[in-house]
PDB file of C-alpha atoms and ligand atoms in Angstrom:
ATOM      1  CA  MET R 159      95.291 122.926  88.812  1.00  0.00           C
ATOM      2  CA  ARG R 160     100.170 123.440  87.946  1.00  0.00           C
ATOM      3  CA  HIS R 161     100.441 120.005  89.082  1.00  0.00           C
ATOM      4  CA  LEU R 162      98.997 116.677  90.055  1.00  0.00           C
ATOM      5  CA  LEU R 163     101.261 114.758  92.663  1.00  0.00           C
ATOM      6  CA  ASP R 164      99.426 112.928  94.677  1.00  0.00           C
ATOM      7  CA  THR R 165      96.015 112.131  95.740  1.00  0.00           C
ATOM      8  CA  ARG R 166      97.213 112.519  99.335  1.00  0.00           C
ATOM      9  CA  THR R 167      96.714 116.648  99.137  1.00  0.00           C
ATOM     10  CA  LEU R 168      94.106 116.261  96.489  1.00  0.00           C
ATOM     11  CA  ASP R 169      90.751 117.897  98.122  1.00  0.00           C
ATOM     12  CA  ARG R 170      87.322 116.871  97.527  1.00  0.00           C
ATOM     13  CA  ALA R 171      86.205 119.325  95.288  1.00  0.00           C
ATOM     14  CA  THR R 172      88.877 118.971  92.703  1.00  0.00           C
ATOM     15  CA  ALA R 173      88.819 115.156  92.950  1.00  0.00           C
ATOM     16  CA  LEU R 174      85.094 115.704  91.598  1.00  0.00           C
ATOM     17  CA  ARG R 175      85.733 118.515  89.120  1.00  0.00           C
ATOM     18  CA  ILE R 176      88.328 116.377  87.617  1.00  0.00           C
ATOM     19  CA  LEU R 177      85.812 113.322  87.887  1.00  0.00           C
ATOM     20  CA  ASP R 178      83.559 115.497  86.126  1.00  0.00           C
ATOM     21  CA  ILE R 179      84.819 116.642  83.533  1.00  0.00           C
ATOM     22  CA  ALA R 180      86.491 113.299  82.156  1.00  0.00           C
ATOM     23  CA  GLU R 181      82.676 112.093  82.338  1.00  0.00           C
ATOM     24  CA  ASP R 182      82.397 115.374  79.634  1.00  0.00           C
ATOM     25  CA  MET R 183      86.045 114.201  78.263  1.00  0.00           C
ATOM     26  CA  SER R 184      84.327 110.333  78.145  1.00  0.00           C
ATOM     27  CA  ASP R 185      81.748 111.363  76.176  1.00  0.00           C
ATOM     28  CA  THR R 186      83.203 112.508  73.562  1.00  0.00           C
ATOM     29  CA  GLN R 187      84.551 109.822  72.793  1.00  0.00           C
ATOM     30  CA  SER R 188      81.918 107.622  71.827  1.00  0.00           C
ATOM     31  CA  ARG R 189      81.659 110.291  68.825  1.00  0.00           C
ATOM     32  CA  GLU R 190      82.883 109.655  65.610  1.00  0.00           C
ATOM     33  CA  VAL R 191      85.416 112.240  65.672  1.00  0.00           C
ATOM     34  CA  LYS R 192      86.975 111.896  69.235  1.00  0.00           C
ATOM     35  CA  LYS R 193      89.658 114.881  69.400  1.00  0.00           C
ATOM     36  CA  LEU R 194      89.027 118.322  70.092  1.00  0.00           C
ATOM     37  CA  PRO R 195      91.021 121.671  68.829  1.00  0.00           C
ATOM     38  CA  THR R 196      91.282 122.476  72.826  1.00  0.00           C
ATOM     39  CA  LEU R 197      94.903 122.041  73.662  1.00  0.00           C
ATOM     40  CA  ARG R 198      96.081 122.800  70.278  1.00  0.00           C
ATOM     41  CA  GLY R 199      99.722 124.515  70.010  1.00  0.00           C
ATOM     42  CA  LYS R 200     100.744 122.826  73.500  1.00  0.00           C
ATOM     43  CA  THR R 201     103.372 120.000  74.386  1.00  0.00           C
ATOM     44  CA  VAL R 202     103.108 117.167  76.027  1.00  0.00           C
ATOM     45  CA  VAL R 203     106.200 115.579  77.410  1.00  0.00           C
ATOM     46  CA  ASN R 204     106.019 111.579  78.218  1.00  0.00           C
ATOM     47  CA  LEU R 205     108.909 111.306  80.889  1.00  0.00           C
ATOM     48  CA  PHE R 206     109.243 107.980  81.336  1.00  0.00           C
ATOM     49  CA  PHE R 207     112.199 106.299  83.633  1.00  0.00           C
ATOM     50  CA  GLU R 208     110.700 102.580  84.061  1.00  0.00           C
ATOM     51  CA  ASP R 209     108.167 101.175  82.190  1.00  0.00           C
ATOM     52  CA  SER R 210     104.599 101.017  81.228  1.00  0.00           C
ATOM     53  CA  THR R 211     102.535 100.128  78.899  1.00  0.00           C
ATOM     54  CA  ARG R 212      98.512 101.362  79.920  1.00  0.00           C
ATOM     55  CA  THR R 213      99.901 104.962  81.385  1.00  0.00           C
ATOM     56  CA  ARG R 214     101.957 105.559  78.525  1.00  0.00           C
ATOM     57  CA  ILE R 215      99.475 105.119  75.524  1.00  0.00           C
ATOM     58  CA  SER R 216      96.920 106.293  78.047  1.00  0.00           C
ATOM     59  CA  PHE R 217      98.794 109.667  78.498  1.00  0.00           C
ATOM     60  CA  GLU R 218      99.687 109.561  73.959  1.00  0.00           C
ATOM     61  CA  ALA R 219      95.804 109.282  73.197  1.00  0.00           C
ATOM     62  CA  ALA R 220      94.474 111.831  75.901  1.00  0.00           C
ATOM     63  CA  ALA R 221      96.829 114.251  74.516  1.00  0.00           C
ATOM     64  CA  LYS R 222      96.597 113.911  71.190  1.00  0.00           C
ATOM     65  CA  ARG R 223      92.839 114.145  70.875  1.00  0.00           C
ATOM     66  CA  LEU R 224      92.704 116.822  72.572  1.00  0.00           C
ATOM     67  CA  SER R 225      95.107 118.004  69.989  1.00  0.00           C
ATOM     68  CA  ALA R 226      98.129 118.479  72.066  1.00  0.00           C
ATOM     69  CA  ASP R 227     101.446 117.489  70.046  1.00  0.00           C
ATOM     70  CA  VAL R 228     103.210 114.819  72.161  1.00  0.00           C
ATOM     71  CA  ILE R 229     106.935 113.698  72.580  1.00  0.00           C
ATOM     72  CA  ASN R 230     107.606 109.996  74.050  1.00  0.00           C
ATOM     73  CA  PHE R 231     110.814 110.093  76.287  1.00  0.00           C
ATOM     74  CA  ALA R 232     112.086 106.532  77.782  1.00  0.00           C
ATOM     75  CA  ALA R 233     115.212 106.686  79.405  1.00  0.00           C
ATOM     76  CA  LYS R 234     115.887 103.594  78.259  1.00  0.00           C
ATOM     77  CA  GLY R 235     118.102 104.135  74.938  1.00  0.00           C
ATOM     78  CA  SER R 236     118.753 107.885  75.858  1.00  0.00           C
ATOM     79  CA  SER R 237     121.669 109.501  77.188  1.00  0.00           C
ATOM     80  CA  VAL R 238     120.158 108.789  80.659  1.00  0.00           C
ATOM     81  CA  SER R 239     122.601 105.899  79.818  1.00  0.00           C
ATOM     82  CA  LYS R 240     125.534 108.227  79.803  1.00  0.00           C
ATOM     83  CA  GLY R 241     124.809 109.234  83.138  1.00  0.00           C
ATOM     84  CA  GLU R 242     122.172 112.461  82.581  1.00  0.00           C
ATOM     85  CA  SER R 243     121.088 113.934  84.713  1.00  0.00           C
ATOM     86  CA  LEU R 244     116.756 114.079  85.701  1.00  0.00           C
ATOM     87  CA  LYS R 245     117.409 117.492  86.306  1.00  0.00           C
ATOM     88  CA  ASP R 246     119.797 118.166  82.803  1.00  0.00           C
ATOM     89  CA  THR R 247     117.414 115.747  81.140  1.00  0.00           C
ATOM     90  CA  ALA R 248     113.769 117.673  82.373  1.00  0.00           C
ATOM     91  CA  GLN R 249     115.307 121.459  80.808  1.00  0.00           C
ATOM     92  CA  THR R 250     116.495 119.280  77.910  1.00  0.00           C
ATOM     93  CA  LEU R 251     112.780 118.911  77.423  1.00  0.00           C
ATOM     94  CA  GLU R 252     111.225 121.698  78.085  1.00  0.00           C
ATOM     95  CA  ALA R 253     113.700 123.934  75.746  1.00  0.00           C
ATOM     96  CA  ILE R 254     112.367 121.438  72.746  1.00  0.00           C
ATOM     97  CA  GLY R 255     109.177 123.138  73.939  1.00  0.00           C
ATOM     98  CA  ALA R 256     106.956 120.818  76.584  1.00  0.00           C
ATOM     99  CA  ASP R 257     103.544 122.593  78.923  1.00  0.00           C
ATOM    100  CA  ALA R 258     103.640 119.587  80.538  1.00  0.00           C
ATOM    101  CA  VAL R 259     105.895 117.082  81.564  1.00  0.00           C
ATOM    102  CA  VAL R 260     103.848 113.195  82.580  1.00  0.00           C
ATOM    103  CA  VAL R 261     106.719 110.961  84.972  1.00  0.00           C
ATOM    104  CA  ARG R 262     107.511 108.127  85.356  1.00  0.00           C
ATOM    105  CA  HIS R 263     110.621 107.336  87.890  1.00  0.00           C
ATOM    106  CA  PRO R 264     111.390 104.676  89.951  1.00  0.00           C
ATOM    107  CA  ALA R 265     112.439 107.518  92.662  1.00  0.00           C
ATOM    108  CA  SER R 266     109.700 108.270  95.371  1.00  0.00           C
ATOM    109  CA  GLY R 267     109.468 111.756  95.120  1.00  0.00           C
ATOM    110  CA  ALA R 268     111.126 112.803  91.654  1.00  0.00           C
ATOM    111  CA  PRO R 269     107.847 114.533  90.169  1.00  0.00           C
ATOM    112  CA  GLN R 270     107.807 116.081  94.001  1.00  0.00           C
ATOM    113  CA  THR R 271     111.155 117.611  93.261  1.00  0.00           C
ATOM    114  CA  LEU R 272     109.868 118.389  89.285  1.00  0.00           C
ATOM    115  CA  ALA R 273     107.764 120.432  90.166  1.00  0.00           C
ATOM    116  CA  THR R 274     108.728 122.361  92.936  1.00  0.00           C
ATOM    117  CA  SER R 275     112.755 122.504  93.028  1.00  0.00           C
ATOM    118  CA  GLY R 276     112.749 125.866  89.990  1.00  0.00           C
ATOM    119  CA  TRP R 277     114.274 123.144  87.138  1.00  0.00           C
ATOM    120  CA  ILE R 278     111.587 123.884  85.445  1.00  0.00           C
ATOM    121  CA  SER R 279     108.555 125.753  84.647  1.00  0.00           C
ATOM    122  CA  ALA R 280     105.894 122.955  82.839  1.00  0.00           C
ATOM    123  CA  GLY R 281     103.085 121.540  84.892  1.00  0.00           C
ATOM    124  CA  VAL R 282     104.120 118.464  86.603  1.00  0.00           C
ATOM    125  CA  VAL R 283     101.963 114.577  86.568  1.00  0.00           C
ATOM    126  CA  ASN R 284     102.788 111.790  88.032  1.00  0.00           C
ATOM    127  CA  ALA R 285     102.529 109.059  86.119  1.00  0.00           C
ATOM    128  CA  GLY R 286     104.025 107.076  89.223  1.00  0.00           C
ATOM    129  CA  ASP R 287     106.770 107.897  91.209  1.00  0.00           C
ATOM    130  CA  GLY R 288     108.263 104.759  93.023  1.00  0.00           C
ATOM    131  CA  THR R 289     106.123 103.369  95.836  1.00  0.00           C
ATOM    132  CA  HIS R 290     104.931 106.257  96.782  1.00  0.00           C
ATOM    133  CA  GLU R 291     101.767 107.110  94.515  1.00  0.00           C
ATOM    134  CA  HIS R 292     100.057 107.235  91.481  1.00  0.00           C
ATOM    135  CA  PRO R 293      97.065 109.484  91.205  1.00  0.00           C
ATOM    136  CA  THR R 294      96.018 109.276  87.604  1.00  0.00           C
ATOM    137  CA  GLN R 295      95.712 105.762  88.600  1.00  0.00           C
ATOM    138  CA  ALA R 296      93.248 106.221  91.493  1.00  0.00           C
ATOM    139  CA  LEU R 297      91.334 108.806  89.847  1.00  0.00           C
ATOM    140  CA  LEU R 298      90.445 105.943  87.349  1.00  0.00           C
ATOM    141  CA  ASP R 299      89.423 103.489  88.955  1.00  0.00           C
ATOM    142  CA  ALA R 300      87.251 105.773  91.514  1.00  0.00           C
ATOM    143  CA  PHE R 301      85.685 106.911  87.924  1.00  0.00           C
ATOM    144  CA  THR R 302      85.067 103.874  87.347  1.00  0.00           C
ATOM    145  CA  ILE R 303      84.133 102.228  90.703  1.00  0.00           C
ATOM    146  CA  ARG R 304      80.949 105.661  90.551  1.00  0.00           C
ATOM    147  CA  LYS R 305      80.459 104.937  86.652  1.00  0.00           C
ATOM    148  CA  ARG R 306      79.413 101.359  87.651  1.00  0.00           C
ATOM    149  CA  ARG R 307      77.994 102.633  90.482  1.00  0.00           C
ATOM    150  CA  PHE R 308      75.924 105.349  88.923  1.00  0.00           C
ATOM    151  CA  GLY R 309      75.971 105.553  85.429  1.00  0.00           C
ATOM    152  CA  ALA R 310      74.474 108.616  84.203  1.00  0.00           C
ATOM    153  CA  ASP R 311      73.606 110.302  87.240  1.00  0.00           C
ATOM    154  CA  SER R 312      77.272 110.081  88.046  1.00  0.00           C
ATOM    155  CA  ARG R 313      77.907 113.789  87.964  1.00  0.00           C
ATOM    156  CA  GLY R 314      78.412 115.836  91.454  1.00  0.00           C
ATOM    157  CA  ARG R 315      78.753 112.459  93.455  1.00  0.00           C
ATOM    158  CA  ASP R 316      81.378 110.905  95.159  1.00  0.00           C
ATOM    159  CA  LEU R 317      81.433 107.182  96.194  1.00  0.00           C
ATOM    160  CA  SER R 318      80.005 108.055 100.068  1.00  0.00           C
ATOM    161  CA  GLY R 319      78.222 104.729 101.490  1.00  0.00           C
ATOM    162  CA  LEU R 320      80.188 102.339  98.692  1.00  0.00           C
ATOM    163  CA  HIS R 321      83.014  99.732 100.237  1.00  0.00           C
ATOM    164  CA  VAL R 322      85.972  99.340  98.701  1.00  0.00           C
ATOM    165  CA  VAL R 323      88.415  96.417  99.110  1.00  0.00           C
ATOM    166  CA  ILE R 324      92.215  96.793  97.859  1.00  0.00           C
ATOM    167  CA  VAL R 325      93.764  93.413  98.105  1.00  0.00           C
ATOM    168  CA  GLY R 326      97.581  92.031  97.602  1.00  0.00           C
ATOM    169  CA  ASP R 327     101.303  93.505  97.928  1.00  0.00           C
ATOM    170  CA  VAL R 328      99.333  96.876  99.895  1.00  0.00           C
ATOM    171  CA  LEU R 329     103.283  97.500 101.021  1.00  0.00           C
ATOM    172  CA  HIS R 330     104.764  98.117  97.314  1.00  0.00           C
ATOM    173  CA  SER R 331     102.013  99.813  95.635  1.00  0.00           C
ATOM    174  CA  ARG R 332     101.378 102.848  94.773  1.00  0.00           C
ATOM    175  CA  VAL R 333      98.206 101.769  93.844  1.00  0.00           C
ATOM    176  CA  ALA R 334      97.054 101.154  96.892  1.00  0.00           C
ATOM    177  CA  ARG R 335      98.449 104.726  98.429  1.00  0.00           C
ATOM    178  CA  SER R 336      96.484 107.092  96.181  1.00  0.00           C
ATOM    179  CA  ASN R 337      93.460 104.534  95.972  1.00  0.00           C
ATOM    180  CA  VAL R 338      93.265 105.122  99.345  1.00  0.00           C
ATOM    181  CA  TRP R 339      93.838 108.951 100.127  1.00  0.00           C
ATOM    182  CA  LEU R 340      91.629 109.448  96.956  1.00  0.00           C
ATOM    183  CA  LEU R 341      88.562 107.067  98.052  1.00  0.00           C
ATOM    184  CA  THR R 342      88.649 107.865 101.922  1.00  0.00           C
ATOM    185  CA  THR R 343      88.040 111.158 100.783  1.00  0.00           C
ATOM    186  CA  LEU R 344      85.436 110.722  98.679  1.00  0.00           C
ATOM    187  CA  GLY R 345      83.039 109.275 101.332  1.00  0.00           C
ATOM    188  CA  ALA R 346      84.164 105.730 100.715  1.00  0.00           C
ATOM    189  CA  ARG R 347      84.996 102.551 103.106  1.00  0.00           C
ATOM    190  CA  VAL R 348      88.543 100.597 102.779  1.00  0.00           C
ATOM    191  CA  THR R 349      89.408  97.831 103.378  1.00  0.00           C
ATOM    192  CA  LEU R 350      93.142  96.323 102.668  1.00  0.00           C
ATOM    193  CA  VAL R 351      93.475  92.707 102.615  1.00  0.00           C
ATOM    194  CA  ALA R 352      96.940  91.271 102.703  1.00  0.00           C
ATOM    195  CA  PRO R 353      99.887  88.827 104.380  1.00  0.00           C
ATOM    196  CA  PRO R 354     100.795  90.226 107.355  1.00  0.00           C
ATOM    197  CA  THR R 355     104.035  90.674 105.701  1.00  0.00           C
ATOM    198  CA  LEU R 356     103.104  93.046 102.761  1.00  0.00           C
ATOM    199  CA  VAL R 357     101.415  95.922 104.706  1.00  0.00           C
ATOM    200  CA  PRO R 358     103.192  98.901 105.357  1.00  0.00           C
ATOM    201  CA  GLN R 359     104.599  99.320 108.989  1.00  0.00           C
ATOM    202  CA  ASN R 360     102.138 103.167 109.599  1.00  0.00           C
ATOM    203  CA  VAL R 361      99.283 101.520 107.857  1.00  0.00           C
ATOM    204  CA  SER R 362      97.601 102.927 111.257  1.00  0.00           C
ATOM    205  CA  LEU R 363      97.490 105.815 110.263  1.00  0.00           C
ATOM    206  CA  TRP R 364      95.635 105.111 107.164  1.00  0.00           C
ATOM    207  CA  PRO R 365      91.587 105.627 107.417  1.00  0.00           C
ATOM    208  CA  VAL R 366      91.097 102.066 106.911  1.00  0.00           C
ATOM    209  CA  THR R 367      90.059  98.451 108.504  1.00  0.00           C
ATOM    210  CA  VAL R 368      93.227  95.733 107.671  1.00  0.00           C
ATOM    211  CA  ARG R 369      92.343  92.223 107.674  1.00  0.00           C
ATOM    212  CA  TYR R 370      94.695  89.296 106.704  1.00  0.00           C
ATOM    213  CA  ASP R 371      91.656  86.818 105.928  1.00  0.00           C
ATOM    214  CA  LEU R 372      90.373  87.406 101.802  1.00  0.00           C
ATOM    215  CA  ASP R 373      87.494  85.368 102.073  1.00  0.00           C
ATOM    216  CA  GLU R 374      86.181  87.152 105.828  1.00  0.00           C
ATOM    217  CA  ALA R 375      86.334  90.870 103.316  1.00  0.00           C
ATOM    218  CA  LEU R 376      84.580  89.105 100.752  1.00  0.00           C
ATOM    219  CA  ALA R 377      82.052  88.329 102.369  1.00  0.00           C
ATOM    220  CA  ASP R 378      81.297  91.593 104.041  1.00  0.00           C
ATOM    221  CA  ASP R 379      79.221  92.038 100.557  1.00  0.00           C
ATOM    222  CA  PRO R 380      81.947  95.127  99.126  1.00  0.00           C
ATOM    223  CA  ASP R 381      81.327  97.049  96.170  1.00  0.00           C
ATOM    224  CA  ALA R 382      84.593  96.663  94.490  1.00  0.00           C
ATOM    225  CA  VAL R 383      87.353  94.713  94.823  1.00  0.00           C
ATOM    226  CA  MET R 384      90.448  95.716  93.328  1.00  0.00           C
ATOM    227  CA  MET R 385      92.888  92.927  92.896  1.00  0.00           C
ATOM    228  CA  LEU R 386      96.986  94.932  93.417  1.00  0.00           C
ATOM    229  CA  ARG R 387      99.927  93.114  90.653  1.00  0.00           C
ATOM    230  CA  ILE R 388     102.833  91.245  93.391  1.00  0.00           C
ATOM    231  CA  GLN R 389     105.376  92.989  92.720  1.00  0.00           C
ATOM    232  CA  LEU R 390     108.662  90.282  92.881  1.00  0.00           C
ATOM    233  CA  GLU R 391     110.155  92.924  91.340  1.00  0.00           C
ATOM    234  CA  ARG R 392     110.608  95.565  93.732  1.00  0.00           C
ATOM    235  CA  MET R 393     110.756  92.549  96.818  1.00  0.00           C
ATOM    236  CA  ASN R 394     112.646  90.691  99.182  1.00  0.00           C
ATOM    237  CA  ALA R 395     111.913  87.073  99.032  1.00  0.00           C
ATOM    238  CA  ALA R 396     111.472  87.204 102.952  1.00  0.00           C
ATOM    239  CA  TYR R 397     108.391  89.029 102.931  1.00  0.00           C
ATOM    240  CA  PHE R 398     106.770  86.532 100.139  1.00  0.00           C
ATOM    241  CA  PRO R 399     105.434  83.545 100.768  1.00  0.00           C
ATOM    242  CA  THR R 400     104.999  81.176  98.219  1.00  0.00           C
ATOM    243  CA  GLU R 401     103.208  81.499  94.932  1.00  0.00           C
ATOM    244  CA  ARG R 402     101.297  78.845  95.890  1.00  0.00           C
ATOM    245  CA  GLU R 403     100.622  79.700  98.622  1.00  0.00           C
ATOM    246  CA  TYR R 404      99.805  83.538  97.843  1.00  0.00           C
ATOM    247  CA  SER R 405      97.506  82.321  95.387  1.00  0.00           C
ATOM    248  CA  ARG R 406      95.291  80.169  96.963  1.00  0.00           C
ATOM    249  CA  ARG R 407      94.773  82.578 100.844  1.00  0.00           C
ATOM    250  CA  TRP R 408      94.990  85.721  98.963  1.00  0.00           C
ATOM    251  CA  GLY R 409      94.769  85.315  94.912  1.00  0.00           C
ATOM    252  CA  LEU R 410      91.086  85.375  93.229  1.00  0.00           C
ATOM    253  CA  ASP R 411      89.545  83.018  91.629  1.00  0.00           C
ATOM    254  CA  ALA R 412      86.826  81.628  90.129  1.00  0.00           C
ATOM    255  CA  LEU R 413      85.916  80.469  93.186  1.00  0.00           C
ATOM    256  CA  ARG R 414      85.596  82.848  95.226  1.00  0.00           C
ATOM    257  CA  VAL R 415      84.294  85.383  92.442  1.00  0.00           C
ATOM    258  CA  ARG R 416      81.614  83.011  92.588  1.00  0.00           C
ATOM    259  CA  THR R 417      80.933  84.016  96.185  1.00  0.00           C
ATOM    260  CA  LEU R 418      80.203  87.744  95.131  1.00  0.00           C
ATOM    261  CA  THR R 419      76.893  88.977  95.461  1.00  0.00           C
ATOM    262  CA  GLY R 420      74.994  91.572  93.850  1.00  0.00           C
ATOM    263  CA  ASP R 421      76.769  94.532  91.864  1.00  0.00           C
ATOM    264  CA  THR R 422      80.204  93.604  93.321  1.00  0.00           C
ATOM    265  CA  ILE R 423      82.754  94.124  90.249  1.00  0.00           C
ATOM    266  CA  VAL R 424      86.411  93.016  90.655  1.00  0.00           C
ATOM    267  CA  MET R 425      89.556  95.683  89.661  1.00  0.00           C
ATOM    268  CA  HIS R 426      92.672  95.541  88.470  1.00  0.00           C
ATOM    269  CA  PRO R 427      95.017  98.533  87.361  1.00  0.00           C
ATOM    270  CA  GLY R 428      97.419  95.775  85.194  1.00  0.00           C
ATOM    271  CA  PRO R 429      99.713  95.057  84.346  1.00  0.00           C
ATOM    272  CA  MET R 430      98.391  91.128  85.589  1.00  0.00           C
ATOM    273  CA  ASN R 431     100.262  87.793  86.694  1.00  0.00           C
ATOM    274  CA  ARG R 432      97.833  86.138  85.806  1.00  0.00           C
ATOM    275  CA  GLY R 433      97.680  82.744  87.672  1.00  0.00           C
ATOM    276  CA  LEU R 434      99.221  84.692  90.377  1.00  0.00           C
ATOM    277  CA  GLU R 435      96.832  87.411  92.391  1.00  0.00           C
ATOM    278  CA  ILE R 436      93.900  86.399  89.774  1.00  0.00           C
ATOM    279  CA  SER R 437      93.089  83.693  87.855  1.00  0.00           C
ATOM    280  CA  SER R 438      92.382  84.117  84.127  1.00  0.00           C
ATOM    281  CA  ASP R 439      88.739  82.754  84.968  1.00  0.00           C
ATOM    282  CA  ALA R 440      88.245  85.916  87.624  1.00  0.00           C
ATOM    283  CA  ALA R 441      90.140  88.075  84.934  1.00  0.00           C
ATOM    284  CA  ASP R 442      87.377  87.876  82.063  1.00  0.00           C
ATOM    285  CA  SER R 443      84.392  87.119  84.334  1.00  0.00           C
ATOM    286  CA  PRO R 444      81.737  89.673  83.551  1.00  0.00           C
ATOM    287  CA  ARG R 445      82.432  91.165  87.001  1.00  0.00           C
ATOM    288  CA  SER R 446      85.926  91.813  85.856  1.00  0.00           C
ATOM    289  CA  THR R 447      86.318  95.842  85.035  1.00  0.00           C
ATOM    290  CA  VAL R 448      89.917  95.789  84.134  1.00  0.00           C
ATOM    291  CA  LEU R 449      88.855  97.313  79.998  1.00  0.00           C
ATOM    292  CA  GLU R 450      86.738  99.981  81.361  1.00  0.00           C
ATOM    293  CA  GLN R 451      89.397 100.947  83.384  1.00  0.00           C
ATOM    294  CA  VAL R 452      91.723 101.418  80.636  1.00  0.00           C
ATOM    295  CA  ALA R 453      89.397 103.176  78.477  1.00  0.00           C
ATOM    296  CA  ASN R 454      87.571 105.615  81.231  1.00  0.00           C
ATOM    297  CA  GLY R 455      91.747 106.606  82.108  1.00  0.00           C
ATOM    298  CA  VAL R 456      91.918 108.367  79.006  1.00  0.00           C
ATOM    299  CA  SER R 457      89.273 110.121  79.418  1.00  0.00           C
ATOM    300  CA  VAL R 458      90.947 110.823  82.755  1.00  0.00           C
ATOM    301  CA  ARG R 459      94.216 111.882  81.402  1.00  0.00           C
ATOM    302  CA  MET R 460      91.605 114.420  79.097  1.00  0.00           C
ATOM    303  CA  ALA R 461      91.070 115.903  82.554  1.00  0.00           C
ATOM    304  CA  VAL R 462      94.081 116.245  83.544  1.00  0.00           C
ATOM    305  CA  LEU R 463      95.857 117.709  80.474  1.00  0.00           C
ATOM    306  CA  TYR R 464      92.640 119.924  80.042  1.00  0.00           C
ATOM    307  CA  LEU R 465      93.128 121.494  83.763  1.00  0.00           C
ATOM    308  CA  LEU R 466      96.827 121.475  83.838  1.00  0.00           C
ATOM    309  CA  LEU R 467      96.813 123.067  80.341  1.00  0.00           C
ATOM    310  CA  ALA R 468      93.695 124.997  79.212  1.00  0.00           C
ATOM    311  CA  GLY R 469      92.544 126.651  82.445  1.00  0.00           C
ATOM    312  CA  GLU R 470      92.932 130.318  81.376  1.00  0.00           C
ATOM    313  CA  ARG R 471      90.544 129.316  78.375  1.00  0.00           C
ATOM    314  CA  GLU R 472      88.354 127.144  80.568  1.00  0.00           C
ATOM    315  CA  ASP R 473      85.175 129.387  79.326  1.00  0.00           C
ATOM    316  CA  GLU R 474      86.041 127.551  75.626  1.00  0.00           C
ATOM    317  CA  ARG R 475      85.017 123.883  77.410  1.00  0.00           C
ATOM    318  CA  GLY R 476      81.413 123.992  76.182  1.00  0.00           C
ATOM    319  CA  GLY R 477      81.954 124.883  72.633  1.00  0.00           C
ATOM    320  CA  ASP R 478      85.005 122.389  72.206  1.00  0.00           C
ATOM    321  CA  LEU R 479      83.233 119.683  73.897  1.00  0.00           C
TER     322      LEU R 479
HETATM  323  N1   CP I 702      98.456 100.651  86.175  1.00  0.00           N
HETATM  324  C1   CP I 702      99.747 100.991  85.357  1.00  0.00           C
HETATM  325  O1   CP I 702     100.203 102.165  85.832  1.00  0.00           O
HETATM  326  O2   CP I 702      99.979 100.334  84.120  1.00  0.00           O
HETATM  327  P1   CP I 702     101.324 100.409  83.308  1.00  0.00           P
HETATM  328  O3   CP I 702     102.009 100.403  84.273  1.00  0.00           O
HETATM  329  O4   CP I 702     100.407  99.396  82.250  1.00  0.00           O
HETATM  330  O5   CP I 702     101.249 101.856  83.562  1.00  0.00           O
END
């Protein structure tokens, strides 16, 4: 794997391979000594032009647990404020020795530009670009759903027969887009639930069902309900009902959680707006996988960095793990 830019073009075999390697990585994380020597001598640069908690520290933890060196670059406080371009910034980081660049950027397509422009030769991982994609978030979500459903028998399995309901601000959500492509590639059925103003205009081209009534969607007994953050910072006020109205109609609260049956899990990629799209009761309920998603993110990102940077040393993985 040269780069990981999206899930739209990720084939089923590669996606399953990432999830299966993440299973191996997850097993190593329960050991007393978590560190593996696999990427010793490699350098991973986290190149973040937008704020992040989970994704940045998770890539940092993943790289360090594989013994790579990590350089964290945040646009805030850097020479980007003096007008330095993405090209010059990336080339500067490569000159310092980057083997892989993990990019978060407000512009949709920025990681693709870095990967295909010829500016740098390092591998590129998309850590979230505009409203376009967030592929490692979708991979860790798929990993979490698979692990909850199949436990120790997860390896090699796809998500055929499972139903995932994604709720909220689909219009602005790169997490929703990446999940739609990945979950359906893996055989899951996806239902989107949102106010009509927060559904993308081209949604009829997506392999999903769209509903506007959350209670009806929850009554379908889905395997997972994935709540999305309301991205007020990307939003025109005309798109949005009042916060009170939104919570009443599309928020997940304790009453709605109590209507869930079977093993339905409650997911959220974070950061959460507690009290808006999800109540504290729902976020902290026994059905919630919010912190499991965070922990699984480290294993999934270890798998991605491994495939990007240790491909030529693949036969050593058995020994390393
Ligand atoms: N889920 C996610 O991308 O969170 P951060 O913005 O904190 O990285």
